XYZ file of C-alpha atoms in Angstrom:
333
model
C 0.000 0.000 0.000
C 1.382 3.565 -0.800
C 1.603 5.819 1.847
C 1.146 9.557 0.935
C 3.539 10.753 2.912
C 2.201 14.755 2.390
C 4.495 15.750 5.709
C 7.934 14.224 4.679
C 9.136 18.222 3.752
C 8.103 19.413 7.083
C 10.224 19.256 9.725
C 7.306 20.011 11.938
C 5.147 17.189 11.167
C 6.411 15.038 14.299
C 3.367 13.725 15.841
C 1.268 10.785 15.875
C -2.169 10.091 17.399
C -2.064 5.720 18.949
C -5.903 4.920 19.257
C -5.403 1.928 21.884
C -8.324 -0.318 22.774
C -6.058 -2.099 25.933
C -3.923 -0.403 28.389
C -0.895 -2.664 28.028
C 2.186 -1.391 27.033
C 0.666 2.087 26.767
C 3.798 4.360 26.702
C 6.208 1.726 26.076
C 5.931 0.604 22.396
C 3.801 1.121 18.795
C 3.115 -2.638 17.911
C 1.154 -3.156 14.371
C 1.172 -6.154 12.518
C 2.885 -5.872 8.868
C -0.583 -6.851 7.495
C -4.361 -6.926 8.594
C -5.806 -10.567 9.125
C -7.107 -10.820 5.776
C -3.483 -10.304 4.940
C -3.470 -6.891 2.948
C -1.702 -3.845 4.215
C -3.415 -1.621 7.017
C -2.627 1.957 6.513
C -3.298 2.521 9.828
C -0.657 -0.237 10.941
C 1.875 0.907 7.710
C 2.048 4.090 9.318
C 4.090 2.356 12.316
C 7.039 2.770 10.137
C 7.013 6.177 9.487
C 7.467 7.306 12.976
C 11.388 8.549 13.576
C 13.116 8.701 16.873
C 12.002 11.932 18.376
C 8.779 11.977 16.862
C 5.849 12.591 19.233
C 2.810 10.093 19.792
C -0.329 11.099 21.726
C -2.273 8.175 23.497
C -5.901 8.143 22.686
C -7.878 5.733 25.555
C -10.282 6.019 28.544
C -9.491 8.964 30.513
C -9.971 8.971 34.388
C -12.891 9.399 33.985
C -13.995 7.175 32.204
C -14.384 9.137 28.875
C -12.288 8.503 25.507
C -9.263 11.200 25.412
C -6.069 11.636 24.961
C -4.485 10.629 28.491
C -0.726 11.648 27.777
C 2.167 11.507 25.084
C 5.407 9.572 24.666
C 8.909 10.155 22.237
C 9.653 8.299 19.860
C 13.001 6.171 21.047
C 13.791 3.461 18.132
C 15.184 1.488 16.526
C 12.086 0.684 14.485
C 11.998 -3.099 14.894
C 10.507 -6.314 13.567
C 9.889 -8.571 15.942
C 7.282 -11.621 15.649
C 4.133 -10.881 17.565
C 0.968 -12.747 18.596
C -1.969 -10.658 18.464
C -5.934 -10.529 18.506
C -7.789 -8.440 16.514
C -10.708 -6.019 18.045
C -12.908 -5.682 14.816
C -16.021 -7.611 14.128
C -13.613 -10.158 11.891
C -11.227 -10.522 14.322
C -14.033 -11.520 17.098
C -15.542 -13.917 15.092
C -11.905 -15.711 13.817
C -11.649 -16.134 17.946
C -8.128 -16.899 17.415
C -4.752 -14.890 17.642
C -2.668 -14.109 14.560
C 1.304 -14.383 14.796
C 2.903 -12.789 12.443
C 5.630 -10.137 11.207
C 5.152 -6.981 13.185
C 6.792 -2.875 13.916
C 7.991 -2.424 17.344
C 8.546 0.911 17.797
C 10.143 1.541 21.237
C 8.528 4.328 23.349
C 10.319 6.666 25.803
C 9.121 9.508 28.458
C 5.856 8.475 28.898
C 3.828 11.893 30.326
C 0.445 12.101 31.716
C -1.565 15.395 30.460
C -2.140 17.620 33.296
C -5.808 17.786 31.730
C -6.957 15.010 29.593
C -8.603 15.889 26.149
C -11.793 14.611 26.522
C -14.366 13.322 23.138
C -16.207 15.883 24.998
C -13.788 18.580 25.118
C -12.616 18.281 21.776
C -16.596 18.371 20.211
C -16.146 21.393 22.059
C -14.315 22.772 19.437
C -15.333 20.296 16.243
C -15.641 23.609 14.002
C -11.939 23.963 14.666
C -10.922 20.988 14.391
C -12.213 20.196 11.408
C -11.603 23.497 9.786
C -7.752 22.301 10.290
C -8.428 19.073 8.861
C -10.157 20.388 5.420
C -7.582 23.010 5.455
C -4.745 20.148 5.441
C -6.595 18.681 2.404
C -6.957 21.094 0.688
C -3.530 22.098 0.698
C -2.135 18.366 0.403
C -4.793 15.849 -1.107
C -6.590 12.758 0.179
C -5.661 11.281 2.520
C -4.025 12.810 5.322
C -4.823 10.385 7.739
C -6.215 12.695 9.946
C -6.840 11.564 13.612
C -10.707 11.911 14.042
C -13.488 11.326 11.786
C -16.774 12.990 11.563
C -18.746 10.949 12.526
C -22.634 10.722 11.795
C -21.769 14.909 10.627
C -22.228 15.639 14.205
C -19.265 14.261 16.596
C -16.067 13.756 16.323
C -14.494 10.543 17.537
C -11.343 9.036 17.364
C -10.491 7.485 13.594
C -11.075 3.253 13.050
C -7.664 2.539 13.202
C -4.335 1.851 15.012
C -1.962 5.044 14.487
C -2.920 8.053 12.514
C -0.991 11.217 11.850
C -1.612 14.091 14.201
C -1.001 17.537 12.467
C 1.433 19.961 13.981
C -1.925 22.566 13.270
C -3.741 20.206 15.674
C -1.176 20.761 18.236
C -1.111 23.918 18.285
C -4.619 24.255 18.260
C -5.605 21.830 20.995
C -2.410 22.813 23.079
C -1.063 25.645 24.885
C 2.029 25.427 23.193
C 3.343 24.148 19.764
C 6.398 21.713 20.989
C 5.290 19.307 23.112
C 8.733 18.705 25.266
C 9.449 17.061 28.463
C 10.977 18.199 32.061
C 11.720 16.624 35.105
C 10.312 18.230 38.115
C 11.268 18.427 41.778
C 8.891 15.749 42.671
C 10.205 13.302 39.597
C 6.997 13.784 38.238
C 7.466 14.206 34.368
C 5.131 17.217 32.795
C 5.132 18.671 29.796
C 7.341 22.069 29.598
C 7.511 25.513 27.851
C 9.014 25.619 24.344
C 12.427 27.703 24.299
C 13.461 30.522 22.129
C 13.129 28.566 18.713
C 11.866 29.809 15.263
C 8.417 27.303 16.855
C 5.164 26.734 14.772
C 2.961 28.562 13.846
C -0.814 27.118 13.476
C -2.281 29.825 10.800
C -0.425 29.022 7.459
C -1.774 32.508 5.570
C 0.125 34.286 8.188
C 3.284 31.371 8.377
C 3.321 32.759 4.490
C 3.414 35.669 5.508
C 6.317 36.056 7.849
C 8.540 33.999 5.154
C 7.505 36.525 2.413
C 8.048 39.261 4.390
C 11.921 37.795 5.317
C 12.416 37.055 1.587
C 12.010 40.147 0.299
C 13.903 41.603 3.341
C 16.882 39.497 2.075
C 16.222 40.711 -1.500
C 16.436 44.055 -0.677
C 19.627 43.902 1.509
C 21.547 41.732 -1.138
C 20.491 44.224 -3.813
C 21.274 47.099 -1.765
C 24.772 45.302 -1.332
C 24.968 45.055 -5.134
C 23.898 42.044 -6.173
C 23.729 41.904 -10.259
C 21.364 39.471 -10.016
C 18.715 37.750 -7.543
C 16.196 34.874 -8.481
C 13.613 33.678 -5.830
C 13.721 29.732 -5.673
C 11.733 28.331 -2.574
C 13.204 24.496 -2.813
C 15.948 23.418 -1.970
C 16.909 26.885 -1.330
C 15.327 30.780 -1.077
C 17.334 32.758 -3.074
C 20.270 32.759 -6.189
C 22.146 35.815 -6.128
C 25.038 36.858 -7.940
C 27.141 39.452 -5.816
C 30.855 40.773 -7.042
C 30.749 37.788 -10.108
C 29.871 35.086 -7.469
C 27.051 32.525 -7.246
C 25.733 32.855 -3.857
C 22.549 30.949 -2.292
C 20.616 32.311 0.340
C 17.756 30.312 2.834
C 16.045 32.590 4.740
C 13.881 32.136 8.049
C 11.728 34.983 9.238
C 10.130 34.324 12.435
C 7.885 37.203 14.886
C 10.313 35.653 18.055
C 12.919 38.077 19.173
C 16.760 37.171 18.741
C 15.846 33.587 18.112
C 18.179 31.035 18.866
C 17.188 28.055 16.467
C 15.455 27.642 12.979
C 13.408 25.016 11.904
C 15.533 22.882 8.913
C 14.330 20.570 6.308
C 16.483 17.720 5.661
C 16.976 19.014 1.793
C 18.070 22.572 3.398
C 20.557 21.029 5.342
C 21.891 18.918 2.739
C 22.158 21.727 0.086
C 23.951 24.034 2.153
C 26.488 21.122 2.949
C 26.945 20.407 -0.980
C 26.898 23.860 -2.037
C 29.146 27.023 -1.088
C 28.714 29.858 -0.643
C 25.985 29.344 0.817
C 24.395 32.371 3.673
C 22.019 31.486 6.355
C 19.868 35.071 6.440
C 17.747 35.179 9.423
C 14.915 38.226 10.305
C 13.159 37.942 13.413
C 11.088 40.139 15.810
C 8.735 40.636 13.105
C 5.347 42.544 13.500
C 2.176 40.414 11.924
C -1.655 41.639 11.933
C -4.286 41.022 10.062
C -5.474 43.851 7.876
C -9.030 45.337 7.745
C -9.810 43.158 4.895
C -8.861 40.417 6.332
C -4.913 40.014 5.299
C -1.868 39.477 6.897
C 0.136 42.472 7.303
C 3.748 42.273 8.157
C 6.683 45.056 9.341
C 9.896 45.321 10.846
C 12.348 42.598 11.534
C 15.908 42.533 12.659
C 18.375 40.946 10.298
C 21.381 38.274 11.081
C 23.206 36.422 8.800
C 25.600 33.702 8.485
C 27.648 33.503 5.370
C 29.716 30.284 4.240
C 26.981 28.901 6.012
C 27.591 24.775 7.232
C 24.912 23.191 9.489
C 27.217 21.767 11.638
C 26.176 17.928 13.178
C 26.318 19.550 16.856
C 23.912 22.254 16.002
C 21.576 19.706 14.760
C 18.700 18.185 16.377
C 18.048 15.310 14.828
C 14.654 14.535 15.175
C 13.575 17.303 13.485
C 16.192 19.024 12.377
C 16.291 22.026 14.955
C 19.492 24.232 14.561
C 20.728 26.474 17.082
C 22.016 29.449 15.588
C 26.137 30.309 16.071
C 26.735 33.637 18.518
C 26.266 37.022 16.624
């Protein structure tokens, strides 16, 4: 079965929604047979082997009180294994076969198991449905069927958890359902692991119009500086990188990041970015943060300001990287 894998590009795209009928082993491991019991491939068990260390996976199951929810979260920790497993199915099929299927199956391992200081409820999250699903038709329209979004629609009235094992859960989602777009962990004094604060980073941002925005606004920023420097020529690119400019007879490439933080001390990286600026030299890292975004009277994103840092002969060095998701921590000004 192909996958369409619509968040591979995003460096963002880190979490995963496990919809778990039994407690056991919640936290610990994703476990999803290679194929259904009919023998065909389950996209909802295929997706087991897209998950990378680092990745994020929310636990959907019976809250405290009794209600479906997410409980908690766990990280990714890997290798991706396959191990030979023995289990039932939960379906109407599997009940009536009445016996266990062994077979091939991915073991992800699971690390840092945290509780949610407030479960999301079915409740709670029909609370917001409009929202939610808002997100998820804004996801498909931008990326095509499917997404493998984590709730369905159910009956046009409630939303409830997809029929599945593992779906993807959007980094929109996260930020919409959360107080904060990374989902990151902390010991506290007690021992008690909680969910923390995200640092200083470039981060996500949940409306894409004004995402555009900001990146827009830091490319032309970087168009005007390079052409104020003298550049004889500048063409806008987008993939693998921003910007070709030729400055004093010299083919230089430019990514830029434009983010509303203040002196921000990482960027978020594709895999392609970093591996382009590695192959490819000279090669300037041009950064603009602290800039002002509001939307207009008519309904668009306006954008000023910015302050401007850049790193040329730019090399994203292995120590800078986070390799999860490609996180790099900018050098000292």
């Amino acid at each position: 079965m192909a996958i369409h894998n619509w968040w591979d590009a995003d460096p963002e795209e880190i979490y995963w929604l496990e919809i778990r009928q039994e407690p056991v082993g919640l936290g610990d491991y994703l476990r999803a047979p290679k194929a259904a019991i009919d023998g065909n491939p389950s996209w909802s068990y295929q997706l087991t082997s897209y998950v990378r260390p680092g990745d994020r996976v929310f636990h959907w199951h019976k809250t405290p009180s009794g209600e479906p929810g997410i409980l908690g979260w766990s990280e990714a920790a890997g290798p991706l294994e396959t191990i030979t497993w023995s289990w039932q199915a939960r379906g109407t099929r599997g009940r009536e076969r009445g016996v266990p299927t062994v077979g091939p199956t991915w073991n992800m391992p699971l690390t840092g198991y945290t509780e949610l200081e407030r479960p999301v409820t079915r409740s709670a999250l029909n609370a917001r449905r409009a929202e939610v699903l808002e997100v998820i038709a804004g996801l498909t329209r931008a990326h095509g069927k499917p997404i493998y979004a984590p709730f369905q629609n159910y009956g046009g009235r409630e939303l409830r958890a997809q029929q599945g094992y593992l779906t993807k859960f959007p980094a929109a989602l996260v930020a919409l359902l959360f107080d904060r777009p990374d989902v990151d962990v902390a010991a506290t004094a007690s021992g008690r692991r909680t969910t923390a604060r995200a640092g200083r980073g470039q981060g996500y941002m949940a409306d894409a119009e004004k995402r555009t925005a900001l990146e827009q606004h830091a490319v032309r920023m970087a168009i005007e500086h390079y052409l104020a420097g003298g550049a004889a020529q500048i063409e806008e690119l987008g993939k693998p990188y921003d910007l070709r400019v030729t400055l004093d007879g010299i083919e230089r490439h430019v990514e830029v990041k434009g983010s509303v933080g203040d002196e921000v001390d990482s960027v978020q990286l594709t895999q392609g970015e970093v591996d382009h600026a590695r192959n490819y030299q000279p090669t300037d890292l041009f950064v603009v943060d602290g800039i002002s975004a509001s939307r207009g009277a008519d309904g668009s994103i306006v954008t000023s300001g910015g302050i401007v840092r850049i790193w040329s002969e730019w090399v994203p060095s292995d120590s800078a990287l986070r390799p999860t998701h490609l996180r790099y921590t900018l050098p000292a000004s």
